[in-house]
Amino acid sequence: MSDKTTKTIMEPRLITLHDCDFSTYIFEEEIIARINILAEQIDQEYAGKNPLFLAVLNGSFMFAADLLKRVSIPCEISFIRLSSYQDMQSTGKVKEVLGLTEDVSGRHIVVLEDIVDTGHTVNNLLHQLAERNPASVEIATLLMKPECLQHELNIKYVAKSIPNDFVVGYGLDYNGLGRNLRDIYKIVS
Ligand code: 5GP
């Protein structure tokens, strides 16, 4: 790829979703490079363990797909739902886990999240999973906002930590829009 091409790809872009403007923030190339690192770590740490990845829908679908393509050890994936976010404010209300039909007892679980903000979602999910006696549970998240965390959580795999900005793209939405974007955008304040 020539310098000229790279420069063209990396130029900031502005988009409008509903009533908000967003600007490019983390480009696809960086996302994939960071996911490659996570996949290598997981390959090493879960060899021989047949991990069960639990991807939390909707936001983690792109992260889950790109990560799983790069994990080369035998593994399984299932998709669950558990959401607490409406508009741009975390409600703190967490729903039950939906769609977990697998018997997770004795399994090594890796939860795949799009973003950890307050940590309410992951904290609640960890409690619900613990009741099902898995062998281990770790969290892999694409993004994390350490400033916002309200729980003592040990998040083992974080592709990137970011400040407290509202972001969209690469699976993350703003009221339904933006999930299809290849790059991550942040709100223009
Ligand atoms: P938490 O429970 O950690 O506060 O929030 C986790 C969920 O809130 C994420 O799975 C995601 O759906 C949503 N969320 C948190 N921060 C953002 C953000 O900056 N952008 C978007 N689109 N969703 C977010």
PDB file of C-alpha atoms and ligand atoms in Angstrom:
ATOM      1  CA  MET A   1       0.000   0.000   0.000  1.00  0.00           C
ATOM      2  CA  SER A   2       1.533   3.330  -1.018  1.00  0.00           C
ATOM      3  CA  ASP A   3       1.893   6.266   1.388  1.00  0.00           C
ATOM      4  CA  LYS A   4      -0.552   8.184  -0.770  1.00  0.00           C
ATOM      5  CA  THR A   5      -3.204   5.449  -0.474  1.00  0.00           C
ATOM      6  CA  THR A   6      -2.692   5.131   3.282  1.00  0.00           C
ATOM      7  CA  LYS A   7      -3.031   8.878   3.672  1.00  0.00           C
ATOM      8  CA  THR A   8      -6.265   8.868   1.709  1.00  0.00           C
ATOM      9  CA  ILE A   9      -7.729   6.072   3.853  1.00  0.00           C
ATOM     10  CA  MET A  10      -6.693   7.729   7.112  1.00  0.00           C
ATOM     11  CA  GLU A  11      -8.197  11.152   6.357  1.00  0.00           C
ATOM     12  CA  PRO A  12     -10.812  12.028   8.985  1.00  0.00           C
ATOM     13  CA  ARG A  13     -14.391  11.616   7.896  1.00  0.00           C
ATOM     14  CA  LEU A  14     -17.516  13.174   9.370  1.00  0.00           C
ATOM     15  CA  ILE A  15     -20.866  11.448   9.428  1.00  0.00           C
ATOM     16  CA  THR A  16     -24.276  12.351  10.813  1.00  0.00           C
ATOM     17  CA  LEU A  17     -26.469   9.752  12.519  1.00  0.00           C
ATOM     18  CA  HIS A  18     -29.907  10.988  13.543  1.00  0.00           C
ATOM     19  CA  ASP A  19     -29.196  14.358  15.220  1.00  0.00           C
ATOM     20  CA  CYS A  20     -25.487  13.851  16.028  1.00  0.00           C
ATOM     21  CA  ASP A  21     -22.225  14.357  14.188  1.00  0.00           C
ATOM     22  CA  PHE A  22     -19.414  11.836  14.536  1.00  0.00           C
ATOM     23  CA  SER A  23     -15.800  11.903  13.381  1.00  0.00           C
ATOM     24  CA  THR A  24     -13.512   8.958  12.585  1.00  0.00           C
ATOM     25  CA  TYR A  25     -11.646   7.871  15.674  1.00  0.00           C
ATOM     26  CA  ILE A  26     -10.243   4.319  15.397  1.00  0.00           C
ATOM     27  CA  PHE A  27      -9.640   3.083  11.887  1.00  0.00           C
ATOM     28  CA  GLU A  28     -10.331  -0.474  10.780  1.00  0.00           C
ATOM     29  CA  GLU A  29      -6.609  -1.170  10.348  1.00  0.00           C
ATOM     30  CA  GLU A  30      -5.928  -0.421  14.007  1.00  0.00           C
ATOM     31  CA  ILE A  31      -8.948  -2.422  15.156  1.00  0.00           C
ATOM     32  CA  ILE A  32      -7.793  -5.479  13.226  1.00  0.00           C
ATOM     33  CA  ALA A  33      -4.194  -5.116  14.427  1.00  0.00           C
ATOM     34  CA  ARG A  34      -5.416  -5.042  18.027  1.00  0.00           C
ATOM     35  CA  ILE A  35      -7.740  -8.004  17.466  1.00  0.00           C
ATOM     36  CA  ASN A  36      -4.803  -9.975  16.031  1.00  0.00           C
ATOM     37  CA  ILE A  37      -2.945  -9.469  19.312  1.00  0.00           C
ATOM     38  CA  LEU A  38      -5.936 -10.668  21.347  1.00  0.00           C
ATOM     39  CA  ALA A  39      -6.350 -13.739  19.132  1.00  0.00           C
ATOM     40  CA  GLU A  40      -2.696 -14.701  19.604  1.00  0.00           C
ATOM     41  CA  GLN A  41      -3.050 -14.342  23.378  1.00  0.00           C
ATOM     42  CA  ILE A  42      -6.219 -16.448  23.414  1.00  0.00           C
ATOM     43  CA  ASP A  43      -4.605 -19.111  21.202  1.00  0.00           C
ATOM     44  CA  GLN A  44      -1.806 -19.458  23.746  1.00  0.00           C
ATOM     45  CA  GLU A  45      -3.881 -19.270  26.905  1.00  0.00           C
ATOM     46  CA  TYR A  46      -6.754 -21.526  25.814  1.00  0.00           C
ATOM     47  CA  ALA A  47      -4.881 -24.243  23.903  1.00  0.00           C
ATOM     48  CA  GLY A  48      -6.441 -27.628  24.776  1.00  0.00           C
ATOM     49  CA  LYS A  49      -9.357 -25.990  26.658  1.00  0.00           C
ATOM     50  CA  ASN A  50     -11.969 -25.785  23.873  1.00  0.00           C
ATOM     51  CA  PRO A  51     -13.183 -22.351  25.056  1.00  0.00           C
ATOM     52  CA  LEU A  52     -16.820 -21.337  24.585  1.00  0.00           C
ATOM     53  CA  PHE A  53     -17.066 -17.740  23.399  1.00  0.00           C
ATOM     54  CA  LEU A  54     -20.287 -15.987  24.374  1.00  0.00           C
ATOM     55  CA  ALA A  55     -20.772 -12.972  22.128  1.00  0.00           C
ATOM     56  CA  VAL A  56     -23.098 -10.359  23.636  1.00  0.00           C
ATOM     57  CA  LEU A  57     -25.449  -9.131  20.901  1.00  0.00           C
ATOM     58  CA  ASN A  58     -25.964  -6.803  19.184  1.00  0.00           C
ATOM     59  CA  GLY A  59     -22.838  -4.724  19.604  1.00  0.00           C
ATOM     60  CA  SER A  60     -20.200  -7.448  19.566  1.00  0.00           C
ATOM     61  CA  PHE A  61     -21.116  -9.094  16.264  1.00  0.00           C
ATOM     62  CA  MET A  62     -18.274  -7.577  14.203  1.00  0.00           C
ATOM     63  CA  PHE A  63     -15.713  -7.958  16.969  1.00  0.00           C
ATOM     64  CA  ALA A  64     -16.781 -11.582  17.477  1.00  0.00           C
ATOM     65  CA  ALA A  65     -16.526 -12.375  13.761  1.00  0.00           C
ATOM     66  CA  ASP A  66     -13.125 -10.746  13.286  1.00  0.00           C
ATOM     67  CA  LEU A  67     -11.704 -12.235  16.495  1.00  0.00           C
ATOM     68  CA  LEU A  68     -12.985 -15.760  15.854  1.00  0.00           C
ATOM     69  CA  LYS A  69     -11.553 -15.737  12.307  1.00  0.00           C
ATOM     70  CA  ARG A  70      -8.156 -15.249  13.906  1.00  0.00           C
ATOM     71  CA  VAL A  71      -8.435 -17.737  16.774  1.00  0.00           C
ATOM     72  CA  SER A  72      -6.942 -20.959  15.451  1.00  0.00           C
ATOM     73  CA  ILE A  73      -7.441 -23.384  18.365  1.00  0.00           C
ATOM     74  CA  PRO A  74     -10.590 -25.551  18.532  1.00  0.00           C
ATOM     75  CA  CYS A  75     -13.360 -23.453  20.109  1.00  0.00           C
ATOM     76  CA  GLU A  76     -17.114 -22.843  20.092  1.00  0.00           C
ATOM     77  CA  ILE A  77     -19.210 -19.695  19.921  1.00  0.00           C
ATOM     78  CA  SER A  78     -22.727 -18.869  21.002  1.00  0.00           C
ATOM     79  CA  PHE A  79     -24.666 -15.602  20.942  1.00  0.00           C
ATOM     80  CA  ILE A  80     -26.504 -14.092  23.878  1.00  0.00           C
ATOM     81  CA  ARG A  81     -28.358 -10.878  24.588  1.00  0.00           C
ATOM     82  CA  LEU A  82     -28.064  -8.673  27.639  1.00  0.00           C
ATOM     83  CA  SER A  83     -28.436  -4.951  27.241  1.00  0.00           C
ATOM     84  CA  SER A  84     -28.736  -1.979  29.564  1.00  0.00           C
ATOM     85  CA  TYR A  85     -28.145   0.924  27.253  1.00  0.00           C
ATOM     86  CA  GLN A  86     -30.709   3.341  25.861  1.00  0.00           C
ATOM     87  CA  ASP A  87     -29.768   6.452  23.926  1.00  0.00           C
ATOM     88  CA  MET A  88     -26.492   7.718  25.390  1.00  0.00           C
ATOM     89  CA  GLN A  89     -27.164   7.120  29.087  1.00  0.00           C
ATOM     90  CA  SER A  90     -26.534   3.844  30.845  1.00  0.00           C
ATOM     91  CA  THR A  91     -29.756   2.989  32.687  1.00  0.00           C
ATOM     92  CA  GLY A  92     -28.143   0.651  35.157  1.00  0.00           C
ATOM     93  CA  LYS A  93     -31.049  -1.747  34.592  1.00  0.00           C
ATOM     94  CA  VAL A  94     -29.826  -5.077  33.310  1.00  0.00           C
ATOM     95  CA  LYS A  95     -31.995  -7.699  31.696  1.00  0.00           C
ATOM     96  CA  GLU A  96     -31.714 -11.450  31.994  1.00  0.00           C
ATOM     97  CA  VAL A  97     -29.365 -13.434  29.777  1.00  0.00           C
ATOM     98  CA  LEU A  98     -31.282 -14.546  26.681  1.00  0.00           C
ATOM     99  CA  GLY A  99     -30.282 -17.308  24.315  1.00  0.00           C
ATOM    100  CA  LEU A 100     -27.852 -19.222  26.484  1.00  0.00           C
ATOM    101  CA  THR A 101     -28.929 -22.774  25.698  1.00  0.00           C
ATOM    102  CA  GLU A 102     -25.517 -24.431  26.176  1.00  0.00           C
ATOM    103  CA  ASP A 103     -24.603 -26.231  29.371  1.00  0.00           C
ATOM    104  CA  VAL A 104     -21.673 -24.090  30.520  1.00  0.00           C
ATOM    105  CA  SER A 105     -20.772 -26.114  33.619  1.00  0.00           C
ATOM    106  CA  GLY A 106     -17.105 -27.055  33.517  1.00  0.00           C
ATOM    107  CA  ARG A 107     -16.560 -24.944  30.383  1.00  0.00           C
ATOM    108  CA  HIS A 108     -13.966 -22.231  29.867  1.00  0.00           C
ATOM    109  CA  ILE A 109     -16.026 -19.178  28.915  1.00  0.00           C
ATOM    110  CA  VAL A 110     -14.789 -16.053  27.154  1.00  0.00           C
ATOM    111  CA  VAL A 111     -17.471 -13.342  27.047  1.00  0.00           C
ATOM    112  CA  LEU A 112     -17.163 -11.068  24.016  1.00  0.00           C
ATOM    113  CA  GLU A 113     -18.330  -7.490  24.604  1.00  0.00           C
ATOM    114  CA  ASP A 114     -18.307  -4.456  22.346  1.00  0.00           C
ATOM    115  CA  ILE A 115     -17.559  -1.948  25.093  1.00  0.00           C
ATOM    116  CA  VAL A 116     -17.338  -1.880  28.874  1.00  0.00           C
ATOM    117  CA  ASP A 117     -18.558   1.456  30.215  1.00  0.00           C
ATOM    118  CA  THR A 118     -19.913   1.425  33.806  1.00  0.00           C
ATOM    119  CA  GLY A 119     -19.392  -2.338  33.927  1.00  0.00           C
ATOM    120  CA  HIS A 120     -23.017  -2.975  35.023  1.00  0.00           C
ATOM    121  CA  THR A 121     -23.643  -5.279  32.071  1.00  0.00           C
ATOM    122  CA  VAL A 122     -20.527  -7.383  32.509  1.00  0.00           C
ATOM    123  CA  ASN A 123     -20.872  -7.475  36.291  1.00  0.00           C
ATOM    124  CA  ASN A 124     -24.423  -8.758  36.046  1.00  0.00           C
ATOM    125  CA  LEU A 125     -23.507 -11.262  33.365  1.00  0.00           C
ATOM    126  CA  LEU A 126     -20.608 -12.605  35.437  1.00  0.00           C
ATOM    127  CA  HIS A 127     -22.962 -13.199  38.369  1.00  0.00           C
ATOM    128  CA  GLN A 128     -25.481 -14.990  36.199  1.00  0.00           C
ATOM    129  CA  LEU A 129     -22.782 -17.153  34.593  1.00  0.00           C
ATOM    130  CA  ALA A 130     -21.205 -18.031  37.953  1.00  0.00           C
ATOM    131  CA  GLU A 131     -24.489 -19.688  38.994  1.00  0.00           C
ATOM    132  CA  ARG A 132     -24.001 -22.148  36.126  1.00  0.00           C
ATOM    133  CA  ASN A 133     -20.625 -23.411  37.417  1.00  0.00           C
ATOM    134  CA  PRO A 134     -18.279 -22.765  34.497  1.00  0.00           C
ATOM    135  CA  ALA A 135     -14.614 -23.821  34.869  1.00  0.00           C
ATOM    136  CA  SER A 136     -13.549 -20.218  34.209  1.00  0.00           C
ATOM    137  CA  VAL A 137     -14.943 -16.964  32.850  1.00  0.00           C
ATOM    138  CA  GLU A 138     -12.944 -14.145  31.275  1.00  0.00           C
ATOM    139  CA  ILE A 139     -14.050 -11.030  29.435  1.00  0.00           C
ATOM    140  CA  ALA A 140     -12.713  -9.918  26.057  1.00  0.00           C
ATOM    141  CA  THR A 141     -13.884  -6.468  25.070  1.00  0.00           C
ATOM    142  CA  LEU A 142     -13.177  -4.416  22.011  1.00  0.00           C
ATOM    143  CA  LEU A 143     -13.308  -1.130  23.927  1.00  0.00           C
ATOM    144  CA  MET A 144     -13.248  -0.069  27.532  1.00  0.00           C
ATOM    145  CA  LYS A 145     -13.786   3.282  29.268  1.00  0.00           C
ATOM    146  CA  PRO A 146     -11.749   2.908  32.481  1.00  0.00           C
ATOM    147  CA  GLU A 147     -12.883   6.311  33.812  1.00  0.00           C
ATOM    148  CA  CYS A 148     -16.500   5.138  33.842  1.00  0.00           C
ATOM    149  CA  LEU A 149     -16.064   1.773  35.548  1.00  0.00           C
ATOM    150  CA  GLN A 150     -18.214   1.392  38.677  1.00  0.00           C
ATOM    151  CA  HIS A 151     -17.374  -2.215  39.557  1.00  0.00           C
ATOM    152  CA  GLU A 152     -14.188  -4.003  40.484  1.00  0.00           C
ATOM    153  CA  LEU A 153     -13.842  -6.071  37.369  1.00  0.00           C
ATOM    154  CA  ASN A 154     -10.846  -7.926  36.067  1.00  0.00           C
ATOM    155  CA  ILE A 155     -11.180  -7.519  32.317  1.00  0.00           C
ATOM    156  CA  LYS A 156      -8.462  -9.747  30.923  1.00  0.00           C
ATOM    157  CA  TYR A 157      -8.624  -8.914  27.224  1.00  0.00           C
ATOM    158  CA  VAL A 158      -9.095  -5.283  26.149  1.00  0.00           C
ATOM    159  CA  ALA A 159      -8.375  -4.371  22.543  1.00  0.00           C
ATOM    160  CA  LYS A 160      -8.339  -0.628  23.353  1.00  0.00           C
ATOM    161  CA  SER A 161      -9.083   1.656  26.290  1.00  0.00           C
ATOM    162  CA  ILE A 162     -10.707   4.976  25.416  1.00  0.00           C
ATOM    163  CA  PRO A 163     -11.765   8.145  27.270  1.00  0.00           C
ATOM    164  CA  ASN A 164     -15.390   8.795  28.144  1.00  0.00           C
ATOM    165  CA  ASP A 165     -16.591   9.633  24.628  1.00  0.00           C
ATOM    166  CA  PHE A 166     -19.675   8.190  22.974  1.00  0.00           C
ATOM    167  CA  VAL A 167     -18.569   6.034  20.042  1.00  0.00           C
ATOM    168  CA  VAL A 168     -20.319   4.297  17.156  1.00  0.00           C
ATOM    169  CA  GLY A 169     -19.370   1.954  14.341  1.00  0.00           C
ATOM    170  CA  TYR A 170     -17.935  -1.523  14.024  1.00  0.00           C
ATOM    171  CA  GLY A 171     -21.002  -3.014  15.701  1.00  0.00           C
ATOM    172  CA  LEU A 172     -21.767  -0.112  18.031  1.00  0.00           C
ATOM    173  CA  ASP A 173     -24.875   1.942  17.313  1.00  0.00           C
ATOM    174  CA  TYR A 174     -26.513   5.236  18.054  1.00  0.00           C
ATOM    175  CA  ASN A 175     -30.247   4.478  18.305  1.00  0.00           C
ATOM    176  CA  GLY A 176     -29.957   1.719  15.733  1.00  0.00           C
ATOM    177  CA  LEU A 177     -27.664   3.434  13.244  1.00  0.00           C
ATOM    178  CA  GLY A 178     -23.930   3.016  12.701  1.00  0.00           C
ATOM    179  CA  ARG A 179     -23.398  -0.674  13.411  1.00  0.00           C
ATOM    180  CA  ASN A 180     -22.335  -1.317   9.806  1.00  0.00           C
ATOM    181  CA  LEU A 181     -19.472   1.200   9.787  1.00  0.00           C
ATOM    182  CA  ARG A 182     -16.012  -0.357   9.336  1.00  0.00           C
ATOM    183  CA  ASP A 183     -14.275   2.271  11.483  1.00  0.00           C
ATOM    184  CA  ILE A 184     -15.151   3.567  14.942  1.00  0.00           C
ATOM    185  CA  TYR A 185     -16.359   7.163  15.161  1.00  0.00           C
ATOM    186  CA  LYS A 186     -16.679   9.426  18.170  1.00  0.00           C
ATOM    187  CA  ILE A 187     -19.253  12.064  18.821  1.00  0.00           C
ATOM    188  CA  VAL A 188     -18.285  15.604  17.862  1.00  0.00           C
ATOM    189  CA  SER A 189     -19.061  17.789  20.847  1.00  0.00           C
TER     190      SER A 189
HETATM  191  P1  5GP B   1     -22.148  -0.734  30.773  1.00  0.00           P
HETATM  192  O1  5GP B   1     -23.144  -1.714  31.320  1.00  0.00           O
HETATM  193  O2  5GP B   1     -20.718  -1.218  30.895  1.00  0.00           O
HETATM  194  O3  5GP B   1     -22.351   0.646  31.320  1.00  0.00           O
HETATM  195  O4  5GP B   1     -22.476  -0.560  29.264  1.00  0.00           O
HETATM  196  C1  5GP B   1     -22.236  -1.539  28.340  1.00  0.00           C
HETATM  197  C2  5GP B   1     -23.086  -1.372  27.111  1.00  0.00           C
HETATM  198  O5  5GP B   1     -23.462  -0.003  26.918  1.00  0.00           O
HETATM  199  C3  5GP B   1     -22.309  -1.762  25.888  1.00  0.00           C
HETATM  200  O6  5GP B   1     -22.439  -3.133  25.614  1.00  0.00           O
HETATM  201  C4  5GP B   1     -22.927  -0.882  24.826  1.00  0.00           C
HETATM  202  O7  5GP B   1     -24.063  -1.502  24.281  1.00  0.00           O
HETATM  203  C5  5GP B   1     -23.349   0.355  25.572  1.00  0.00           C
HETATM  204  N1  5GP B   1     -22.359   1.447  25.452  1.00  0.00           N
HETATM  205  C6  5GP B   1     -21.528   1.909  26.415  1.00  0.00           C
HETATM  206  N2  5GP B   1     -20.772   2.912  25.947  1.00  0.00           N
HETATM  207  C7  5GP B   1     -21.144   3.081  24.655  1.00  0.00           C
HETATM  208  C8  5GP B   1     -20.694   3.972  23.611  1.00  0.00           C
HETATM  209  O8  5GP B   1     -19.807   4.815  23.743  1.00  0.00           O
HETATM  210  N3  5GP B   1     -21.303   3.808  22.408  1.00  0.00           N
HETATM  211  C9  5GP B   1     -22.284   2.898  22.172  1.00  0.00           C
HETATM  212  N4  5GP B   1     -22.789   2.858  20.941  1.00  0.00           N
HETATM  213  N5  5GP B   1     -22.719   2.048  23.135  1.00  0.00           N
HETATM  214  C10 5GP B   1     -22.145   2.142  24.355  1.00  0.00           C
END
